[in-house]
Coordinates of C-alpha atoms in Angstrom, one line a residue:
X291 CA -22.3 -9.0 15.0
X292 CA -22.9 -11.0 11.8
X293 CA -24.3 -10.4 8.4
X294 CA -24.7 -12.8 5.4
X295 CA -22.7 -12.6 2.2
X296 CA -24.8 -11.7 -0.8
X297 CA -24.2 -12.8 -4.4
X298 CA -20.6 -12.4 -5.4
X299 CA -20.0 -9.0 -6.9
X300 CA -18.7 -8.6 -10.4
X301 CA -17.4 -5.7 -12.4
X302 CA -14.3 -3.7 -12.6
X303 CA -14.2 -0.3 -11.1
X304 CA -16.3 1.4 -8.5
X305 CA -19.0 3.8 -9.5
X306 CA -18.5 7.5 -9.2
X307 CA -15.0 8.1 -10.5
X308 CA -14.8 11.9 -9.9
X309 CA -12.3 13.1 -7.4
X310 CA -13.8 14.3 -4.1
X311 CA -12.0 17.3 -2.7
X312 CA -10.6 16.5 0.7
X313 CA -10.8 19.0 3.5
X314 CA -7.4 20.5 4.4
X315 CA -4.6 20.1 2.0
X316 CA -5.1 21.6 -1.5
X317 CA -2.7 18.9 -2.8
X318 CA -5.0 16.0 -1.9
X319 CA -7.3 14.2 -4.3
X320 CA -9.8 11.6 -2.9
X321 CA -11.8 8.9 -4.7
X322 CA -14.6 6.6 -3.5
X323 CA -14.0 2.8 -3.3
X324 CA -16.8 1.0 -1.5
X325 CA -18.7 3.8 0.2
X326 CA -21.8 2.0 1.3
X327 CA -22.4 -1.0 3.5
X328 CA -24.0 -2.9 0.7
X329 CA -21.2 -2.3 -1.7
X330 CA -18.6 -3.2 1.0
X331 CA -20.3 -6.5 1.7
X332 CA -20.3 -7.3 -2.0
X333 CA -16.6 -6.7 -2.1
X334 CA -16.0 -8.9 0.9
X335 CA -18.1 -11.6 -0.8
X336 CA -16.0 -11.4 -3.9
X337 CA -12.8 -12.2 -2.0
X338 CA -14.0 -14.5 0.8
X339 CA -16.6 -16.4 -1.2
X340 CA -15.8 -19.9 -2.5
X341 CA -13.2 -20.5 0.1
X342 CA -11.2 -17.4 -0.8
X343 CA -10.6 -18.6 -4.3
X344 CA -10.1 -15.1 -5.7
X345 CA -7.5 -14.3 -3.0
X346 CA -5.7 -17.5 -3.8
X347 CA -5.9 -17.0 -7.6
X348 CA -4.8 -13.3 -7.6
X349 CA -1.5 -12.6 -9.3
X350 CA 1.1 -9.9 -8.5
X351 CA 0.4 -6.6 -10.1
X352 CA 2.6 -6.1 -13.2
X353 CA 2.0 -2.3 -13.9
X354 CA 5.1 -0.1 -13.8
X355 CA 7.1 -2.8 -12.0
X356 CA 10.5 -1.6 -13.4
X357 CA 12.1 1.4 -14.9
X358 CA 14.3 1.3 -18.0
X359 CA 16.4 4.3 -17.4
X360 CA 17.2 6.0 -14.1
X361 CA 19.6 8.7 -13.0
X362 CA 21.3 8.0 -9.6
X363 CA 21.2 11.6 -8.5
X364 CA 18.3 14.0 -8.0
X365 CA 16.8 17.0 -6.3
X366 CA 14.8 15.4 -3.5
X367 CA 15.0 18.0 -0.7
X368 CA 12.9 18.7 2.4
X369 CA 10.3 21.4 2.0
X370 CA 10.2 22.1 5.7
X371 CA 11.2 20.8 9.1
X372 CA 11.5 17.0 9.6
X373 CA 8.6 15.5 11.5
X374 CA 7.3 12.1 12.7
X375 CA 4.1 10.5 13.9
X376 CA 4.6 7.7 16.4
X377 CA 3.7 4.1 15.6
X378 CA 1.2 1.9 17.5
X379 CA 2.5 -1.4 18.9
X380 CA 0.6 -4.5 17.8
X381 CA -1.3 -6.3 20.6
X382 CA 0.5 -9.1 22.5
X383 CA 0.4 -12.3 20.5
X384 CA -0.5 -10.8 17.2
X385 CA 1.2 -12.4 14.1
X386 CA 4.0 -14.9 14.0
X387 CA 7.0 -14.2 16.3
X388 CA 10.1 -12.9 14.5
X389 CA 8.4 -12.6 11.1
X390 CA 8.6 -8.8 10.6
X391 CA 5.9 -6.2 11.1
X392 CA 2.4 -7.6 11.9
X393 CA 1.1 -4.5 10.1
X394 CA 2.4 -5.7 6.7
X395 CA 0.1 -7.5 4.3
X396 CA -1.3 -7.6 0.8
X397 CA -3.7 -5.3 -0.9
X398 CA -6.0 -7.1 -3.4
X399 CA -8.0 -5.5 -6.2
X400 CA -9.4 -6.0 -9.7
X401 CA -7.2 -4.5 -12.4
X402 CA -8.0 -2.9 -15.7
X403 CA -7.8 -6.4 -17.2
X404 CA -10.7 -7.5 -15.1
X405 CA -8.6 -10.0 -13.1
X406 CA -7.6 -10.1 -9.4
X407 CA -4.2 -8.8 -8.5
X408 CA -2.2 -7.8 -5.4
X409 CA 0.5 -5.5 -4.1
X410 CA 2.1 -5.0 -0.7
X411 CA 0.4 -2.7 1.9
X412 CA 1.0 -1.5 5.4
X413 CA -1.4 -0.6 8.3
X414 CA -0.8 2.9 9.6
X415 CA -1.3 4.9 12.8
X416 CA -4.5 6.9 12.4
X417 CA -7.2 8.6 14.4
X418 CA -9.7 5.8 13.8
X419 CA -7.1 3.1 13.4
X420 CA -8.3 2.3 9.9
X421 CA -5.6 3.4 7.4
X422 CA -3.5 1.5 4.9
X423 CA -0.5 2.9 2.9
X424 CA 0.6 1.5 -0.5
X425 CA 1.9 2.7 -3.9
X426 CA -0.5 5.1 -5.6
X427 CA -0.9 2.9 -8.7
X428 CA -1.8 0.0 -6.4
X429 CA -5.0 1.9 -5.5
X430 CA -5.6 4.3 -8.4
X431 CA -6.2 3.3 -12.0
X432 CA -4.8 5.8 -14.4
X433 CA -6.5 4.3 -17.4
X434 CA -10.0 4.8 -16.0
X435 CA -9.4 7.7 -13.7
X436 CA -10.6 6.2 -10.4
X437 CA -10.0 3.7 -7.6
X438 CA -9.1 0.2 -8.5
X439 CA -12.1 -2.2 -8.1
X440 CA -12.9 -4.3 -5.1
X441 CA -9.9 -3.0 -3.1
X442 CA -9.1 -4.8 0.2
X443 CA -6.2 -5.2 2.6
X444 CA -5.3 -8.5 4.2
X445 CA -2.6 -8.2 6.9
X446 CA -0.5 -11.4 7.4
X447 CA -2.1 -13.0 4.3
X448 CA -1.0 -16.6 3.7
X449 CA -2.3 -19.2 1.3
X450 CA -5.8 -17.8 0.8
X451 CA -6.3 -17.1 4.5
X452 CA -7.0 -13.8 6.3
X453 CA -5.8 -14.5 9.8
X454 CA -6.5 -11.0 11.1
X455 CA -9.5 -10.4 8.9
X456 CA -10.2 -8.8 5.5
X457 CA -10.5 -5.0 5.4
X458 CA -12.6 -3.5 2.6
X459 CA -11.3 -0.1 1.3
X460 CA -13.7 2.8 1.7
X461 CA -11.9 6.0 0.4
X462 CA -8.7 6.6 -1.4
X463 CA -6.5 9.6 -0.8
X464 CA -3.5 10.5 -3.0
X465 CA -1.6 13.6 -4.1
X466 CA -3.5 15.6 -6.8
X467 CA -0.5 15.6 -9.1
X468 CA -0.5 11.8 -9.4
X469 CA -3.9 11.4 -11.1
X470 CA -3.8 14.8 -12.7
X471 CA -0.4 14.7 -14.3
X472 CA 0.9 11.2 -13.9
X473 CA 3.7 12.5 -11.6
X474 CA 5.4 9.5 -10.0
X475 CA 7.1 11.8 -7.5
X476 CA 3.6 11.6 -5.9
X477 CA 2.9 7.9 -6.4
X478 CA 1.6 7.0 -3.0
X479 CA -1.8 6.3 -1.5
X480 CA -3.6 6.2 1.8
X481 CA -6.8 4.2 2.0
X482 CA -9.3 4.1 4.8
X483 CA -10.8 0.7 5.5
X484 CA -13.8 -0.6 7.3
X485 CA -13.5 -2.9 10.3
X486 CA -12.2 -6.3 9.4
X487 CA -14.4 -9.3 8.6
X488 CA -14.1 -13.1 8.5
X489 CA -16.5 -15.5 6.8
X490 CA -18.0 -18.7 8.2
X491 CA -18.6 -21.7 6.0
X492 CA -22.2 -20.7 5.7
X493 CA -21.3 -17.2 4.4
X494 CA -21.9 -15.2 7.6
X495 CA -19.6 -12.2 8.1
X496 CA -18.2 -11.5 11.6
X497 CA -16.7 -8.2 12.5
X498 CA -13.1 -8.6 13.8
X499 CA -12.6 -4.9 14.8
X500 CA -10.5 -2.0 13.7
X501 CA -7.3 -2.7 11.7
X502 CA -4.7 -1.1 14.0
X503 CA -6.3 -2.6 17.1
X504 CA -5.6 -6.0 15.5
X505 CA -2.1 -5.6 14.0
X506 CA -0.7 -2.3 15.2
X507 CA 0.2 0.6 12.9
X508 CA 3.4 2.1 11.6
X509 CA 4.3 5.7 12.3
X510 CA 5.2 8.2 9.6
X511 CA 8.3 10.3 8.9
X512 CA 8.7 13.1 6.4
X513 CA 11.4 15.6 5.4
X514 CA 14.1 13.2 6.6
X515 CA 17.6 13.4 5.3
X516 CA 18.7 11.0 2.6
X517 CA 21.5 8.5 3.4
X518 CA 19.3 7.2 6.1
X519 CA 19.1 3.5 7.0
X520 CA 15.8 1.8 6.4
X521 CA 14.4 -1.6 6.7
X522 CA 12.2 -2.7 3.7
X523 CA 9.3 -5.2 4.0
X524 CA 7.3 -6.6 1.1
X525 CA 6.0 -9.6 -0.7
X526 CA 8.2 -9.9 -3.9
X527 CA 7.0 -12.4 -6.5
X528 CA 9.0 -12.9 -9.7
X529 CA 12.5 -13.4 -11.0
X530 CA 15.4 -11.3 -12.2
X531 CA 15.6 -10.5 -15.9
X532 CA 18.1 -13.3 -16.3
X533 CA 15.4 -15.7 -14.9
X534 CA 17.2 -16.4 -11.6
X535 CA 16.3 -15.8 -7.9
X536 CA 12.6 -16.7 -8.1
X537 CA 10.3 -15.5 -5.3
X538 CA 6.7 -16.5 -4.8
X539 CA 5.2 -13.7 -2.8
X540 CA 3.9 -16.2 -0.2
X541 CA 6.0 -14.8 2.6
X542 CA 7.0 -11.4 3.9
X543 CA 10.6 -10.7 2.9
X544 CA 13.0 -8.0 4.2
X545 CA 16.3 -6.2 3.5
X546 CA 18.0 -3.2 4.8
X547 CA 19.9 -0.3 3.1
X548 CA 20.6 3.4 3.0
X549 CA 18.6 5.8 0.9
X550 CA 19.9 8.1 -1.8
X551 CA 18.5 10.4 -4.5
X552 CA 17.4 9.3 -7.9
X553 CA 15.4 10.4 -11.0
X554 CA 13.3 8.6 -13.5
X555 CA 12.5 11.0 -16.4
X556 CA 10.1 8.6 -18.1
X557 CA 7.9 8.8 -15.0
X558 CA 8.2 12.5 -14.6
X559 CA 10.0 11.8 -11.4
X560 CA 12.9 14.0 -10.4
X561 CA 12.6 13.7 -6.6
X562 CA 12.8 10.0 -5.8
X563 CA 14.5 8.1 -3.0
X564 CA 16.5 4.9 -3.9
X565 CA 17.8 2.0 -1.9
X566 CA 20.0 -1.0 -2.9
X567 CA 17.5 -3.8 -3.3
X568 CA 17.3 -7.5 -4.3
X569 CA 13.5 -7.4 -4.9
X570 CA 11.8 -7.8 -8.3
X571 CA 9.0 -5.3 -8.8
X572 CA 6.1 -7.6 -9.0
X573 CA 4.6 -8.1 -5.6
X574 CA 6.9 -5.7 -3.9
X575 CA 5.1 -2.6 -5.2
X576 CA 3.9 -0.8 -2.0
X577 CA 6.6 -2.3 0.2
X578 CA 7.2 -0.2 3.3
X579 CA 10.6 1.5 4.0
X580 CA 10.7 1.9 7.8
X581 CA 13.0 4.4 9.5
X582 CA 14.2 3.5 13.0
X583 CA 12.6 0.0 12.9
X584 CA 12.4 -1.7 16.3
X585 CA 12.7 -5.5 15.8
X586 CA 11.2 -6.1 19.3
X587 CA 8.1 -4.1 18.8
X588 CA 8.1 -4.6 15.0
X589 CA 7.3 -1.0 14.4
X590 CA 9.0 2.0 12.9
X591 CA 8.2 5.1 10.8
X592 CA 7.1 4.8 7.2
X593 CA 9.6 7.0 5.3
X594 CA 9.2 5.6 1.7
X595 CA 7.2 3.1 -0.3
X596 CA 8.3 1.1 -3.3
X597 CA 6.8 2.2 -6.6
X598 CA 9.2 0.5 -9.0
X599 CA 12.6 -1.2 -9.3
X600 CA 15.5 -1.1 -11.8
X601 CA 18.6 -2.9 -13.1
X602 CA 20.9 0.1 -13.0
X603 CA 24.1 -1.6 -14.0
X604 CA 22.7 -3.7 -16.9
X605 CA 23.8 -7.1 -15.4
X606 CA 20.3 -8.5 -15.7
X607 CA 19.7 -8.3 -11.9
X608 CA 17.4 -5.8 -10.2
X609 CA 19.5 -3.8 -7.8
X610 CA 17.5 -0.7 -6.8
X611 CA 14.1 0.1 -5.5
X612 CA 12.5 3.5 -5.8
X613 CA 10.1 5.6 -3.8
X614 CA 8.7 9.1 -3.8
X615 CA 10.6 11.3 -1.4
X616 CA 8.3 11.8 1.7
X617 CA 8.0 15.6 2.1
X618 CA 5.5 18.0 3.7
X619 CA 3.0 17.5 0.9
X620 CA 2.9 13.8 1.6
X621 CA 2.3 14.6 5.2
X622 CA -0.6 16.8 4.1
X623 CA -2.2 14.0 2.2
X624 CA -1.8 11.7 5.2
X625 CA -3.3 14.3 7.5
X626 CA -6.4 14.5 5.3
X627 CA -6.8 10.7 5.3
X628 CA -6.0 10.1 8.9
X629 CA -9.1 11.7 10.4
X630 CA -11.7 9.9 8.2
X631 CA -14.0 7.4 10.0
X632 CA -15.2 4.2 8.3
X633 CA -16.9 1.9 10.7
X634 CA -18.3 -1.6 10.3
X635 CA -19.9 -3.3 7.3
X636 CA -21.6 -5.9 9.5
X637 CA -25.2 -5.0 10.6
X638 CA -26.1 -5.3 14.3

């Protein structure tokens, strides 16, 4: 199936910025991204047109990348029994061997400054195999009260290329308390995406299929005990405050550590998870923390997601990454997002 790219879309945020109540959890808020086939094709044109120039020129998102003051203790506790959703293995031959999860990639969007930016994102197990997880503020724009403009996911992104296709965001799901109160204990987002597309030199779009069918999908874990071992995957891009340890964001990076409790009063966040981390905040926002990661299958259970970093010992080196604690309310938001169909943007 093919369709032809139209004129490159311009503008900042999607139309219709009112939250759409989601069925199920009362804690869920939902916002439209590209909800029509026409608008989704325009978004794809923006990123894939001109040889992917906007992808190549995007810069790492610099909003809330670090925290000035944190307290390395907190009140993150389970609100019910622990639970998991199993992951979906990627197909044989997907991605580069030994390079971490095939499900990891970059989310691209237009920020409040009108410029293209990116964070890290992760493909997730879901009913229609079409779900991406990232930090809440890498999908929702607090300043304007709606979804960030021209939002897409590119798994395995490298040097302007989308090897497994480009996936246009359709609908954003987050916890009600994040947009309503700026509560960073709820700074997470799940985004449904259309089938992937690639573009020919003449501007024709080809449907590459559903996201999880192409790259697999991580499982989910909630109400897990802290002091758990996690593997973290992201695309850090930046330097430490002392100017050292530069990272470009061109490749997927990883580290492992054990989780602990933390608080960030400036973010109204008293129930955070923390992990020792060498990543700067830029680029690594949205990084996946995978519990029980299997290096052979390259899948695990998403148990946290980077929303910021900090230099907690004032030595001019970032040393901690932070995430909301994944509890039963996060599971409720996921459950509302996971059953939403999206389909193809390519006309038969």
